[in-house]
mmCIF file with all atom_site columns, C-alpha atoms in Angstrom:
data_model
loop_
_atom_site.group_PDB
_atom_site.id
_atom_site.type_symbol
_atom_site.label_atom_id
_atom_site.label_alt_id
_atom_site.label_comp_id
_atom_site.label_asym_id
_atom_site.label_entity_id
_atom_site.label_seq_id
_atom_site.pdbx_PDB_ins_code
_atom_site.Cartn_x
_atom_site.Cartn_y
_atom_site.Cartn_z
_atom_site.occupancy
_atom_site.B_iso_or_equiv
_atom_site.pdbx_formal_charge
_atom_site.auth_seq_id
_atom_site.auth_comp_id
_atom_site.auth_asym_id
_atom_site.auth_atom_id
_atom_site.pdbx_PDB_model_num
ATOM 1   C CA . MET A 1 1   ? 0.000   0.000  0.000   1.00 0.00 ? 1   MET A CA 1
ATOM 2   C CA . ALA A 1 2   ? 2.784   2.424  0.878   1.00 0.00 ? 2   ALA A CA 1
ATOM 3   C CA . ALA A 1 3   ? 4.414   1.845  -2.521  1.00 0.00 ? 3   ALA A CA 1
ATOM 4   C CA . SER A 1 4   ? 1.146   2.585  -4.332  1.00 0.00 ? 4   SER A CA 1
ATOM 5   C CA . VAL A 1 5   ? 0.665   5.791  -2.373  1.00 0.00 ? 5   VAL A CA 1
ATOM 6   C CA . GLU A 1 6   ? 4.190   6.913  -3.217  1.00 0.00 ? 6   GLU A CA 1
ATOM 7   C CA . ILE A 1 7   ? 3.557   6.294  -6.912  1.00 0.00 ? 7   ILE A CA 1
ATOM 8   C CA . ILE A 1 8   ? 0.253   8.200  -6.755  1.00 0.00 ? 8   ILE A CA 1
ATOM 9   C CA . VAL A 1 9   ? 2.000   11.216 -5.277  1.00 0.00 ? 9   VAL A CA 1
ATOM 10  C CA . LYS A 1 10  ? 5.030   11.227 -7.573  1.00 0.00 ? 10  LYS A CA 1
ATOM 11  C CA . THR A 1 11  ? 3.874   9.976  -10.963 1.00 0.00 ? 11  THR A CA 1
ATOM 12  C CA . ASN A 1 12  ? 3.178   12.296 -13.878 1.00 0.00 ? 12  ASN A CA 1
ATOM 13  C CA . CYS A 1 13  ? 1.842   9.495  -16.067 1.00 0.00 ? 13  CYS A CA 1
ATOM 14  C CA . CYS A 1 14  ? -1.934  9.233  -16.354 1.00 0.00 ? 14  CYS A CA 1
ATOM 15  C CA . GLN A 1 15  ? -1.748  5.535  -17.220 1.00 0.00 ? 15  GLN A CA 1
ATOM 16  C CA . THR A 1 16  ? 0.292   4.794  -14.098 1.00 0.00 ? 16  THR A CA 1
ATOM 17  C CA . LEU A 1 17  ? -2.179  6.747  -11.978 1.00 0.00 ? 17  LEU A CA 1
ATOM 18  C CA . LEU A 1 18  ? -5.028  4.795  -13.556 1.00 0.00 ? 18  LEU A CA 1
ATOM 19  C CA . LEU A 1 19  ? -3.324  1.487  -12.732 1.00 0.00 ? 19  LEU A CA 1
ATOM 20  C CA . CYS A 1 20  ? -2.806  2.551  -9.110  1.00 0.00 ? 20  CYS A CA 1
ATOM 21  C CA . SER A 1 21  ? -6.437  3.601  -8.858  1.00 0.00 ? 21  SER A CA 1
ATOM 22  C CA . ALA A 1 22  ? -7.568  0.287  -10.339 1.00 0.00 ? 22  ALA A CA 1
ATOM 23  C CA . SER A 1 23  ? -5.423  -1.630 -7.849  1.00 0.00 ? 23  SER A CA 1
ATOM 24  C CA . LEU A 1 24  ? -7.046  0.254  -4.970  1.00 0.00 ? 24  LEU A CA 1
ATOM 25  C CA . ASN A 1 25  ? -10.480 -0.526 -6.370  1.00 0.00 ? 25  ASN A CA 1
ATOM 26  C CA . ASN A 1 26  ? -9.706  -4.238 -6.640  1.00 0.00 ? 26  ASN A CA 1
ATOM 27  C CA . MET A 1 27  ? -8.036  -4.339 -3.240  1.00 0.00 ? 27  MET A CA 1
ATOM 28  C CA . THR A 1 28  ? -10.931 -2.714 -1.365  1.00 0.00 ? 28  THR A CA 1
ATOM 29  C CA . ARG A 1 29  ? -13.468 -4.834 -3.242  1.00 0.00 ? 29  ARG A CA 1
ATOM 30  C CA . ILE A 1 30  ? -11.778 -8.208 -2.740  1.00 0.00 ? 30  ILE A CA 1
ATOM 31  C CA . GLU A 1 31  ? -10.417 -7.625 0.774   1.00 0.00 ? 31  GLU A CA 1
ATOM 32  C CA . PRO A 1 32  ? -12.792 -5.476 2.879   1.00 0.00 ? 32  PRO A CA 1
ATOM 33  C CA . THR A 1 33  ? -10.206 -4.901 5.625   1.00 0.00 ? 33  THR A CA 1
ATOM 34  C CA . ALA A 1 34  ? -7.942  -3.151 3.111   1.00 0.00 ? 34  ALA A CA 1
ATOM 35  C CA . VAL A 1 35  ? -9.948  0.016  3.699   1.00 0.00 ? 35  VAL A CA 1
ATOM 36  C CA . TYR A 1 36  ? -8.170  0.505  7.024   1.00 0.00 ? 36  TYR A CA 1
ATOM 37  C CA . SER A 1 37  ? -4.808  0.600  5.293   1.00 0.00 ? 37  SER A CA 1
ATOM 38  C CA . VAL A 1 38  ? -6.231  3.031  2.740   1.00 0.00 ? 38  VAL A CA 1
ATOM 39  C CA . MET A 1 39  ? -7.390  5.340  5.517   1.00 0.00 ? 39  MET A CA 1
ATOM 40  C CA . SER A 1 40  ? -4.165  5.106  7.507   1.00 0.00 ? 40  SER A CA 1
ATOM 41  C CA . GLN A 1 41  ? -2.139  6.186  4.468   1.00 0.00 ? 41  GLN A CA 1
ATOM 42  C CA . ASP A 1 42  ? -4.552  9.031  3.622   1.00 0.00 ? 42  ASP A CA 1
ATOM 43  C CA . THR A 1 43  ? -4.690  7.471  0.166   1.00 0.00 ? 43  THR A CA 1
ATOM 44  C CA . VAL A 1 44  ? -8.078  8.885  -0.806  1.00 0.00 ? 44  VAL A CA 1
ATOM 45  C CA . ASP A 1 45  ? -7.048  12.501 -0.374  1.00 0.00 ? 45  ASP A CA 1
ATOM 46  C CA . LYS A 1 46  ? -3.778  11.962 -2.222  1.00 0.00 ? 46  LYS A CA 1
ATOM 47  C CA . LEU A 1 47  ? -5.553  10.257 -5.103  1.00 0.00 ? 47  LEU A CA 1
ATOM 48  C CA . ARG A 1 48  ? -8.108  13.069 -5.198  1.00 0.00 ? 48  ARG A CA 1
ATOM 49  C CA . MET A 1 49  ? -5.392  15.706 -5.469  1.00 0.00 ? 49  MET A CA 1
ATOM 50  C CA . ALA A 1 50  ? -3.575  13.716 -8.145  1.00 0.00 ? 50  ALA A CA 1
ATOM 51  C CA . THR A 1 51  ? -6.813  13.389 -10.124 1.00 0.00 ? 51  THR A CA 1
ATOM 52  C CA . GLU A 1 52  ? -7.619  17.089 -9.783  1.00 0.00 ? 52  GLU A CA 1
ATOM 53  C CA . GLN A 1 53  ? -4.175  17.972 -11.117 1.00 0.00 ? 53  GLN A CA 1
ATOM 54  C CA . ARG A 1 54  ? -5.121  16.245 -14.385 1.00 0.00 ? 54  ARG A CA 1
ATOM 55  C CA . GLY A 1 55  ? -7.956  18.732 -14.811 1.00 0.00 ? 55  GLY A CA 1
ATOM 56  C CA . PRO A 1 56  ? -11.487 18.150 -16.141 1.00 0.00 ? 56  PRO A CA 1
ATOM 57  C CA . GLY A 1 57  ? -10.049 16.371 -19.175 1.00 0.00 ? 57  GLY A CA 1
ATOM 58  C CA . ALA A 1 58  ? -8.791  13.452 -17.102 1.00 0.00 ? 58  ALA A CA 1
ATOM 59  C CA . SER A 1 59  ? -9.734  10.003 -18.326 1.00 0.00 ? 59  SER A CA 1
ATOM 60  C CA . ILE A 1 60  ? -13.240 8.896  -17.424 1.00 0.00 ? 60  ILE A CA 1
ATOM 61  C CA . PHE A 1 61  ? -11.709 5.536  -16.539 1.00 0.00 ? 61  PHE A CA 1
ATOM 62  C CA . LEU A 1 62  ? -9.669  7.219  -13.798 1.00 0.00 ? 62  LEU A CA 1
ATOM 63  C CA . TYR A 1 63  ? -12.850 8.701  -12.346 1.00 0.00 ? 63  TYR A CA 1
ATOM 64  C CA . GLU A 1 64  ? -14.539 5.315  -12.586 1.00 0.00 ? 64  GLU A CA 1
ATOM 65  C CA . GLN A 1 65  ? -11.797 3.497  -10.670 1.00 0.00 ? 65  GLN A CA 1
ATOM 66  C CA . PHE A 1 66  ? -11.472 6.224  -8.054  1.00 0.00 ? 66  PHE A CA 1
ATOM 67  C CA . THR A 1 67  ? -15.194 6.452  -7.348  1.00 0.00 ? 67  THR A CA 1
ATOM 68  C CA . SER A 1 68  ? -15.440 2.648  -7.295  1.00 0.00 ? 68  SER A CA 1
ATOM 69  C CA . THR A 1 69  ? -12.871 2.644  -4.492  1.00 0.00 ? 69  THR A CA 1
ATOM 70  C CA . LEU A 1 70  ? -14.988 5.171  -2.592  1.00 0.00 ? 70  LEU A CA 1
ATOM 71  C CA . TYR A 1 71  ? -18.068 3.047  -3.214  1.00 0.00 ? 71  TYR A CA 1
ATOM 72  C CA . ASN A 1 72  ? -16.306 0.015  -1.726  1.00 0.00 ? 72  ASN A CA 1
ATOM 73  C CA . MET A 1 73  ? -15.237 2.038  1.299   1.00 0.00 ? 73  MET A CA 1
ATOM 74  C CA . SER A 1 74  ? -18.702 3.479  1.875   1.00 0.00 ? 74  SER A CA 1
ATOM 75  C CA . ALA A 1 75  ? -20.016 -0.036 2.525   1.00 0.00 ? 75  ALA A CA 1
ATOM 76  C CA . ASN A 1 76  ? -18.090 0.087  5.819   1.00 0.00 ? 76  ASN A CA 1
ATOM 77  C CA . TRP A 1 77  ? -19.604 2.648  8.190   1.00 0.00 ? 77  TRP A CA 1
ATOM 78  C CA . LYS A 1 78  ? -16.226 3.050  9.902   1.00 0.00 ? 78  LYS A CA 1
ATOM 79  C CA . CYS A 1 79  ? -15.002 4.724  6.717   1.00 0.00 ? 79  CYS A CA 1
ATOM 80  C CA . HIS A 1 80  ? -17.780 7.290  6.616   1.00 0.00 ? 80  HIS A CA 1
ATOM 81  C CA . HIS A 1 81  ? -15.924 9.894  8.660   1.00 0.00 ? 81  HIS A CA 1
ATOM 82  C CA . HIS A 1 82  ? -13.056 9.571  6.176   1.00 0.00 ? 82  HIS A CA 1
ATOM 83  C CA . LEU A 1 83  ? -15.390 10.170 3.235   1.00 0.00 ? 83  LEU A CA 1
ATOM 84  C CA . THR A 1 84  ? -17.102 13.270 4.613   1.00 0.00 ? 84  THR A CA 1
ATOM 85  C CA . HIS A 1 85  ? -14.171 15.635 4.220   1.00 0.00 ? 85  HIS A CA 1
ATOM 86  C CA . ARG A 1 86  ? -15.339 18.826 2.602   1.00 0.00 ? 86  ARG A CA 1
ATOM 87  C CA . SER A 1 87  ? -12.713 18.707 -0.148  1.00 0.00 ? 87  SER A CA 1
ATOM 88  C CA . LEU A 1 88  ? -13.694 15.176 -1.169  1.00 0.00 ? 88  LEU A CA 1
ATOM 89  C CA . LEU A 1 89  ? -17.434 15.872 -1.174  1.00 0.00 ? 89  LEU A CA 1
ATOM 90  C CA . ALA A 1 90  ? -16.931 19.040 -3.207  1.00 0.00 ? 90  ALA A CA 1
ATOM 91  C CA . PHE A 1 91  ? -14.806 17.060 -5.660  1.00 0.00 ? 91  PHE A CA 1
ATOM 92  C CA . LEU A 1 92  ? -17.459 14.354 -6.063  1.00 0.00 ? 92  LEU A CA 1
ATOM 93  C CA . VAL A 1 93  ? -20.255 16.843 -6.629  1.00 0.00 ? 93  VAL A CA 1
ATOM 94  C CA . THR A 1 94  ? -18.147 18.737 -9.166  1.00 0.00 ? 94  THR A CA 1
ATOM 95  C CA . VAL A 1 95  ? -17.421 15.528 -11.069 1.00 0.00 ? 95  VAL A CA 1
ATOM 96  C CA . LEU A 1 96  ? -21.108 14.606 -10.952 1.00 0.00 ? 96  LEU A CA 1
ATOM 97  C CA . GLY A 1 97  ? -22.147 17.975 -12.357 1.00 0.00 ? 97  GLY A CA 1
ATOM 98  C CA . GLN A 1 98  ? -19.555 17.783 -15.134 1.00 0.00 ? 98  GLN A CA 1
ATOM 99  C CA . LYS A 1 99  ? -19.794 14.166 -16.201 1.00 0.00 ? 99  LYS A CA 1
ATOM 100 C CA . PHE A 1 100 ? -23.562 13.870 -16.031 1.00 0.00 ? 100 PHE A CA 1
ATOM 101 C CA . TYR A 1 101 ? -24.006 15.864 -19.238 1.00 0.00 ? 101 TYR A CA 1
ATOM 102 C CA . ASP A 1 102 ? -20.990 14.514 -21.122 1.00 0.00 ? 102 ASP A CA 1
ATOM 103 C CA . ARG A 1 103 ? -21.584 12.513 -24.279 1.00 0.00 ? 103 ARG A CA 1
ATOM 104 C CA . PRO A 1 104 ? -18.722 10.010 -24.565 1.00 0.00 ? 104 PRO A CA 1
ATOM 105 C CA . ALA A 1 105 ? -17.609 8.985  -28.019 1.00 0.00 ? 105 ALA A CA 1
ATOM 106 C CA . SER A 1 106 ? -17.500 5.241  -27.388 1.00 0.00 ? 106 SER A CA 1
ATOM 107 C CA . GLY A 1 107 ? -19.657 2.681  -25.663 1.00 0.00 ? 107 GLY A CA 1
ATOM 108 C CA . VAL A 1 108 ? -16.845 1.736  -23.280 1.00 0.00 ? 108 VAL A CA 1
ATOM 109 C CA . GLU A 1 109 ? -16.502 5.334  -22.136 1.00 0.00 ? 109 GLU A CA 1
ATOM 110 C CA . SER A 1 110 ? -20.278 5.601  -21.765 1.00 0.00 ? 110 SER A CA 1
ATOM 111 C CA . GLU A 1 111 ? -20.264 2.589  -19.460 1.00 0.00 ? 111 GLU A CA 1
ATOM 112 C CA . ALA A 1 112 ? -17.440 4.098  -17.394 1.00 0.00 ? 112 ALA A CA 1
ATOM 113 C CA . GLN A 1 113 ? -19.399 7.348  -17.164 1.00 0.00 ? 113 GLN A CA 1
ATOM 114 C CA . ARG A 1 114 ? -22.520 5.486  -16.038 1.00 0.00 ? 114 ARG A CA 1
ATOM 115 C CA . LYS A 1 115 ? -20.583 3.678  -13.307 1.00 0.00 ? 115 LYS A CA 1
ATOM 116 C CA . THR A 1 116 ? -18.931 6.913  -12.169 1.00 0.00 ? 116 THR A CA 1
ATOM 117 C CA . ILE A 1 117 ? -22.294 8.637  -11.753 1.00 0.00 ? 117 ILE A CA 1
ATOM 118 C CA . ARG A 1 118 ? -23.782 5.620  -10.006 1.00 0.00 ? 118 ARG A CA 1
ATOM 119 C CA . ASN A 1 119 ? -20.822 5.349  -7.633  1.00 0.00 ? 119 ASN A CA 1
ATOM 120 C CA . ILE A 1 120 ? -21.037 9.000  -6.610  1.00 0.00 ? 120 ILE A CA 1
ATOM 121 C CA . LEU A 1 121 ? -24.781 8.840  -6.006  1.00 0.00 ? 121 LEU A CA 1
ATOM 122 C CA . HIS A 1 122 ? -24.508 5.657  -3.964  1.00 0.00 ? 122 HIS A CA 1
ATOM 123 C CA . VAL A 1 123 ? -21.670 7.053  -1.850  1.00 0.00 ? 123 VAL A CA 1
ATOM 124 C CA . LEU A 1 124 ? -23.726 10.169 -1.084  1.00 0.00 ? 124 LEU A CA 1
ATOM 125 C CA . SER A 1 125 ? -26.765 8.021  -0.345  1.00 0.00 ? 125 SER A CA 1
ATOM 126 C CA . ARG A 1 126 ? -24.871 5.871  2.147   1.00 0.00 ? 126 ARG A CA 1
ATOM 127 C CA . LEU A 1 127 ? -23.356 8.873  3.892   1.00 0.00 ? 127 LEU A CA 1
ATOM 128 C CA . LEU A 1 128 ? -26.750 10.556 4.196   1.00 0.00 ? 128 LEU A CA 1
ATOM 129 C CA . SER A 1 129 ? -28.482 7.385  5.378   1.00 0.00 ? 129 SER A CA 1
ATOM 130 C CA . GLY A 1 130 ? -25.793 6.756  7.970   1.00 0.00 ? 130 GLY A CA 1
ATOM 131 C CA . GLY A 1 131 ? -26.114 10.252 9.407   1.00 0.00 ? 131 GLY A CA 1
ATOM 132 C CA . SER A 1 132 ? -22.505 11.116 8.599   1.00 0.00 ? 132 SER A CA 1
ATOM 133 C CA . LEU A 1 133 ? -23.495 14.383 6.920   1.00 0.00 ? 133 LEU A CA 1
ATOM 134 C CA . SER A 1 134 ? -25.238 15.881 9.944   1.00 0.00 ? 134 SER A CA 1
ATOM 135 C CA . SER A 1 135 ? -22.491 18.209 11.171  1.00 0.00 ? 135 SER A CA 1
ATOM 136 C CA . GLY A 1 136 ? -22.701 21.945 10.658  1.00 0.00 ? 136 GLY A CA 1
ATOM 137 C CA . THR A 1 137 ? -20.022 21.984 7.968   1.00 0.00 ? 137 THR A CA 1
ATOM 138 C CA . SER A 1 138 ? -21.628 19.114 6.067   1.00 0.00 ? 138 SER A CA 1
ATOM 139 C CA . LEU A 1 139 ? -25.079 20.681 6.259   1.00 0.00 ? 139 LEU A CA 1
ATOM 140 C CA . GLU A 1 140 ? -23.704 23.941 4.915   1.00 0.00 ? 140 GLU A CA 1
ATOM 141 C CA . LEU A 1 141 ? -22.139 22.012 2.038   1.00 0.00 ? 141 LEU A CA 1
ATOM 142 C CA . ILE A 1 142 ? -25.437 20.226 1.373   1.00 0.00 ? 142 ILE A CA 1
ATOM 143 C CA . GLU A 1 143 ? -27.301 23.529 1.261   1.00 0.00 ? 143 GLU A CA 1
ATOM 144 C CA . THR A 1 144 ? -24.823 25.436 -0.896  1.00 0.00 ? 144 THR A CA 1
ATOM 145 C CA . THR A 1 145 ? -23.279 22.775 -3.138  1.00 0.00 ? 145 THR A CA 1
ATOM 146 C CA . ILE A 1 146 ? -24.683 19.247 -3.071  1.00 0.00 ? 146 ILE A CA 1
ATOM 147 C CA . GLY A 1 147 ? -28.374 20.155 -2.973  1.00 0.00 ? 147 GLY A CA 1
ATOM 148 C CA . PRO A 1 148 ? -28.306 22.752 -5.785  1.00 0.00 ? 148 PRO A CA 1
ATOM 149 C CA . VAL A 1 149 ? -26.355 20.459 -8.136  1.00 0.00 ? 149 VAL A CA 1
ATOM 150 C CA . LEU A 1 150 ? -28.760 17.579 -7.550  1.00 0.00 ? 150 LEU A CA 1
ATOM 151 C CA . ALA A 1 151 ? -31.785 19.855 -7.950  1.00 0.00 ? 151 ALA A CA 1
ATOM 152 C CA . ARG A 1 152 ? -30.442 21.221 -11.233 1.00 0.00 ? 152 ARG A CA 1
ATOM 153 C CA . ILE A 1 153 ? -29.860 17.723 -12.584 1.00 0.00 ? 153 ILE A CA 1
ATOM 154 C CA . GLU A 1 154 ? -33.247 16.518 -11.348 1.00 0.00 ? 154 GLU A CA 1
ATOM 155 C CA . ARG A 1 155 ? -35.053 19.283 -13.243 1.00 0.00 ? 155 ARG A CA 1
ATOM 156 C CA . THR A 1 156 ? -33.569 18.053 -16.518 1.00 0.00 ? 156 THR A CA 1
ATOM 157 C CA . LEU A 1 157 ? -34.581 14.410 -16.058 1.00 0.00 ? 157 LEU A CA 1
ATOM 158 C CA . ASP A 1 158 ? -37.711 12.456 -16.756 1.00 0.00 ? 158 ASP A CA 1
ATOM 159 C CA . GLY A 1 159 ? -38.793 9.151  -15.318 1.00 0.00 ? 159 GLY A CA 1
ATOM 160 C CA . GLN A 1 160 ? -37.116 7.247  -18.143 1.00 0.00 ? 160 GLN A CA 1
ATOM 161 C CA . SER A 1 161 ? -33.561 8.144  -17.122 1.00 0.00 ? 161 SER A CA 1
ATOM 162 C CA . GLU A 1 162 ? -31.644 5.289  -15.508 1.00 0.00 ? 162 GLU A CA 1
ATOM 163 C CA . HIS A 1 163 ? -30.333 7.692  -12.856 1.00 0.00 ? 163 HIS A CA 1
ATOM 164 C CA . TYR A 1 164 ? -33.698 9.283  -12.102 1.00 0.00 ? 164 TYR A CA 1
ATOM 165 C CA . GLN A 1 165 ? -34.500 7.238  -8.992  1.00 0.00 ? 165 GLN A CA 1
ATOM 166 C CA . ASP A 1 166 ? -31.012 7.631  -7.526  1.00 0.00 ? 166 ASP A CA 1
ATOM 167 C CA . ILE A 1 167 ? -30.979 11.382 -8.152  1.00 0.00 ? 167 ILE A CA 1
ATOM 168 C CA . THR A 1 168 ? -34.421 11.955 -6.646  1.00 0.00 ? 168 THR A CA 1
ATOM 169 C CA . TYR A 1 169 ? -33.642 9.764  -3.631  1.00 0.00 ? 169 TYR A CA 1
ATOM 170 C CA . VAL A 1 170 ? -30.378 11.511 -2.775  1.00 0.00 ? 170 VAL A CA 1
ATOM 171 C CA . SER A 1 171 ? -31.964 14.913 -3.390  1.00 0.00 ? 171 SER A CA 1
ATOM 172 C CA . ARG A 1 172 ? -34.824 14.038 -1.041  1.00 0.00 ? 172 ARG A CA 1
ATOM 173 C CA . ARG A 1 173 ? -32.420 12.854 1.646   1.00 0.00 ? 173 ARG A CA 1
ATOM 174 C CA . CYS A 1 174 ? -30.540 16.137 1.368   1.00 0.00 ? 174 CYS A CA 1
ATOM 175 C CA . ASN A 1 175 ? -33.761 18.084 1.881   1.00 0.00 ? 175 ASN A CA 1
ATOM 176 C CA . GLU A 1 176 ? -34.709 15.899 4.844   1.00 0.00 ? 176 GLU A CA 1
ATOM 177 C CA . SER A 1 177 ? -31.296 16.423 6.442   1.00 0.00 ? 177 SER A CA 1
ATOM 178 C CA . LEU A 1 178 ? -31.702 20.178 6.184   1.00 0.00 ? 178 LEU A CA 1
ATOM 179 C CA . ALA A 1 179 ? -35.316 20.109 7.387   1.00 0.00 ? 179 ALA A CA 1
ATOM 180 C CA . THR A 1 180 ? -34.494 18.226 10.587  1.00 0.00 ? 180 THR A CA 1
ATOM 181 C CA . THR A 1 181 ? -32.079 20.954 11.677  1.00 0.00 ? 181 THR A CA 1
ATOM 182 C CA . ARG A 1 182 ? -34.497 23.859 11.282  1.00 0.00 ? 182 ARG A CA 1
ATOM 183 C CA . PRO A 1 183 ? -37.047 24.487 14.071  1.00 0.00 ? 183 PRO A CA 1
ATOM 184 C CA . SER A 1 184 ? -40.699 24.502 12.987  1.00 0.00 ? 184 SER A CA 1
ATOM 185 C CA . HIS A 1 185 ? -43.117 26.676 14.934  1.00 0.00 ? 185 HIS A CA 1
ATOM 186 C CA . THR A 1 186 ? -46.587 25.675 16.076  1.00 0.00 ? 186 THR A CA 1
ATOM 187 C CA . LYS A 1 187 ? -49.647 27.850 16.525  1.00 0.00 ? 187 LYS A CA 1
ATOM 188 C CA . ASP A 1 188 ? -49.075 28.331 20.261  1.00 0.00 ? 188 ASP A CA 1
ATOM 189 C CA . GLY A 1 189 ? -45.606 29.753 19.682  1.00 0.00 ? 189 GLY A CA 1
ATOM 190 C CA . SER A 1 190 ? -43.711 26.627 20.674  1.00 0.00 ? 190 SER A CA 1
ATOM 191 C CA . ALA A 1 191 ? -41.049 25.202 18.409  1.00 0.00 ? 191 ALA A CA 1
ATOM 192 C CA . PHE A 1 192 ? -39.951 21.716 17.461  1.00 0.00 ? 192 PHE A CA 1
ATOM 193 C CA . GLU A 1 193 ? -36.192 21.508 17.280  1.00 0.00 ? 193 GLU A CA 1
ATOM 194 C CA . GLY A 1 194 ? -34.305 18.246 17.005  1.00 0.00 ? 194 GLY A CA 1
ATOM 195 C CA . GLY A 1 195 ? -37.517 16.296 17.626  1.00 0.00 ? 195 GLY A CA 1
ATOM 196 C CA . GLN A 1 196 ? -38.279 18.011 20.959  1.00 0.00 ? 196 GLN A CA 1
ATOM 197 C CA . GLN A 1 197 ? -40.810 20.698 21.665  1.00 0.00 ? 197 GLN A CA 1
ATOM 198 C CA . THR A 1 198 ? -39.548 23.888 23.211  1.00 0.00 ? 198 THR A CA 1
ATOM 199 C CA . VAL A 1 199 ? -41.861 26.583 24.559  1.00 0.00 ? 199 VAL A CA 1
ATOM 200 C CA . GLN A 1 200 ? -41.010 30.179 23.795  1.00 0.00 ? 200 GLN A CA 1
ATOM 201 C CA . PRO A 1 201 ? -40.899 32.269 26.995  1.00 0.00 ? 201 PRO A CA 1
ATOM 202 C CA . ALA A 1 202 ? -43.737 34.754 27.328  1.00 0.00 ? 202 ALA A CA 1
ATOM 203 C CA . ALA A 1 203 ? -43.002 38.457 27.530  1.00 0.00 ? 203 ALA A CA 1
ATOM 204 C CA . PRO A 1 204 ? -42.836 39.599 31.172  1.00 0.00 ? 204 PRO A CA 1
ATOM 205 C CA . HIS A 1 205 ? -45.745 41.617 32.575  1.00 0.00 ? 205 HIS A CA 1
ATOM 206 C CA . ILE A 1 206 ? -44.815 44.528 34.808  1.00 0.00 ? 206 ILE A CA 1
ATOM 207 C CA . THR A 1 207 ? -47.378 45.828 37.271  1.00 0.00 ? 207 THR A CA 1
ATOM 208 C CA . ARG A 1 208 ? -47.683 49.611 37.219  1.00 0.00 ? 208 ARG A CA 1
ATOM 209 C CA . LEU A 1 209 ? -46.972 51.490 40.455  1.00 0.00 ? 209 LEU A CA 1
ATOM 210 C CA . THR A 1 210 ? -48.244 55.029 40.988  1.00 0.00 ? 210 THR A CA 1
ATOM 211 C CA . ILE A 1 211 ? -46.977 57.543 43.544  1.00 0.00 ? 211 ILE A CA 1
ATOM 212 C CA . HIS A 1 212 ? -49.604 59.814 45.131  1.00 0.00 ? 212 HIS A CA 1
ATOM 213 C CA . ARG A 1 213 ? -48.753 62.774 47.299  1.00 0.00 ? 213 ARG A CA 1
ATOM 214 C CA . ASP A 1 214 ? -50.734 62.782 50.517  1.00 0.00 ? 214 ASP A CA 1
ATOM 215 C CA . PRO A 1 215 ? -50.857 66.203 52.272  1.00 0.00 ? 215 PRO A CA 1
ATOM 216 C CA . VAL A 1 216 ? -50.430 64.534 55.662  1.00 0.00 ? 216 VAL A CA 1
ATOM 217 C CA . ASN A 1 217 ? -48.321 61.409 55.109  1.00 0.00 ? 217 ASN A CA 1
ATOM 218 C CA . GLY A 1 218 ? -46.300 62.650 52.154  1.00 0.00 ? 218 GLY A CA 1
ATOM 219 C CA . PRO A 1 219 ? -45.596 60.520 49.034  1.00 0.00 ? 219 PRO A CA 1
ATOM 220 C CA . VAL A 1 220 ? -47.462 57.194 49.021  1.00 0.00 ? 220 VAL A CA 1
ATOM 221 C CA . MET A 1 221 ? -46.818 54.347 46.525  1.00 0.00 ? 221 MET A CA 1
ATOM 222 C CA . VAL A 1 222 ? -50.105 52.854 45.268  1.00 0.00 ? 222 VAL A CA 1
ATOM 223 C CA . LEU A 1 223 ? -50.450 49.561 43.337  1.00 0.00 ? 223 LEU A CA 1
ATOM 224 C CA . ASP A 1 224 ? -52.597 49.974 40.235  1.00 0.00 ? 224 ASP A CA 1
ATOM 225 C CA . LYS A 1 225 ? -54.416 46.618 40.082  1.00 0.00 ? 225 LYS A CA 1
ATOM 226 C CA . ASN A 1 226 ? -56.392 47.434 36.974  1.00 0.00 ? 226 ASN A CA 1
ATOM 227 C CA . ARG A 1 227 ? -53.504 48.104 34.625  1.00 0.00 ? 227 ARG A CA 1
ATOM 228 C CA . GLN A 1 228 ? -50.629 45.970 33.433  1.00 0.00 ? 228 GLN A CA 1
ATOM 229 C CA . GLU A 1 229 ? -48.152 46.821 30.747  1.00 0.00 ? 229 GLU A CA 1
ATOM 230 C CA . SER A 1 230 ? -45.982 44.451 28.813  1.00 0.00 ? 230 SER A CA 1
ATOM 231 C CA . TYR A 1 231 ? -42.505 45.639 27.965  1.00 0.00 ? 231 TYR A CA 1
ATOM 232 C CA . VAL A 1 232 ? -40.674 43.687 25.263  1.00 0.00 ? 232 VAL A CA 1
#
């Protein structure tokens, strides 16, 4: 594993990077415990940076192998914290938005594109279902990046698209994640936040006191029982 990581960091050859990515995909698919070695070496982040350096014109097969590795890792909930880094999620959503509308020239590239899109959607689905995207940073990313991209794609699809169900499901889970963090108010002024009802404190009522001047006893403080004023 250490040798593969070193090659990923140092190589300038796209074919070599593709082979390393494919080896990671096969390793994490065949041997589930290999994901722990991948995490300990910070391999995912290094492979992401190496892929980004190739630019948007990088081979679709590289994206396919990389996202397949992430898909294999997402099957293990212990990897979820490793897959929720902001940089990685932003990368996946960017790739999804770019590759979804590409029209590959060959059938082999089309199949790689289909698998790349499926992998990204399934990784997001597993992270959302497992509650790994419930932190403040993740929710902000859902609201500003993930949600809008999915909504834009969803508006262009019809029920015949093979990705329609996956897109709508992940988009719905994003909306549900955001909805559960926002308090909803009831008619009596109470609010539901995090599944618990909280009652809004009422404005304090201050009883009015009046001072009368008595010619014999001097100033006398009198309680006005008929008048109350509320100061907010």
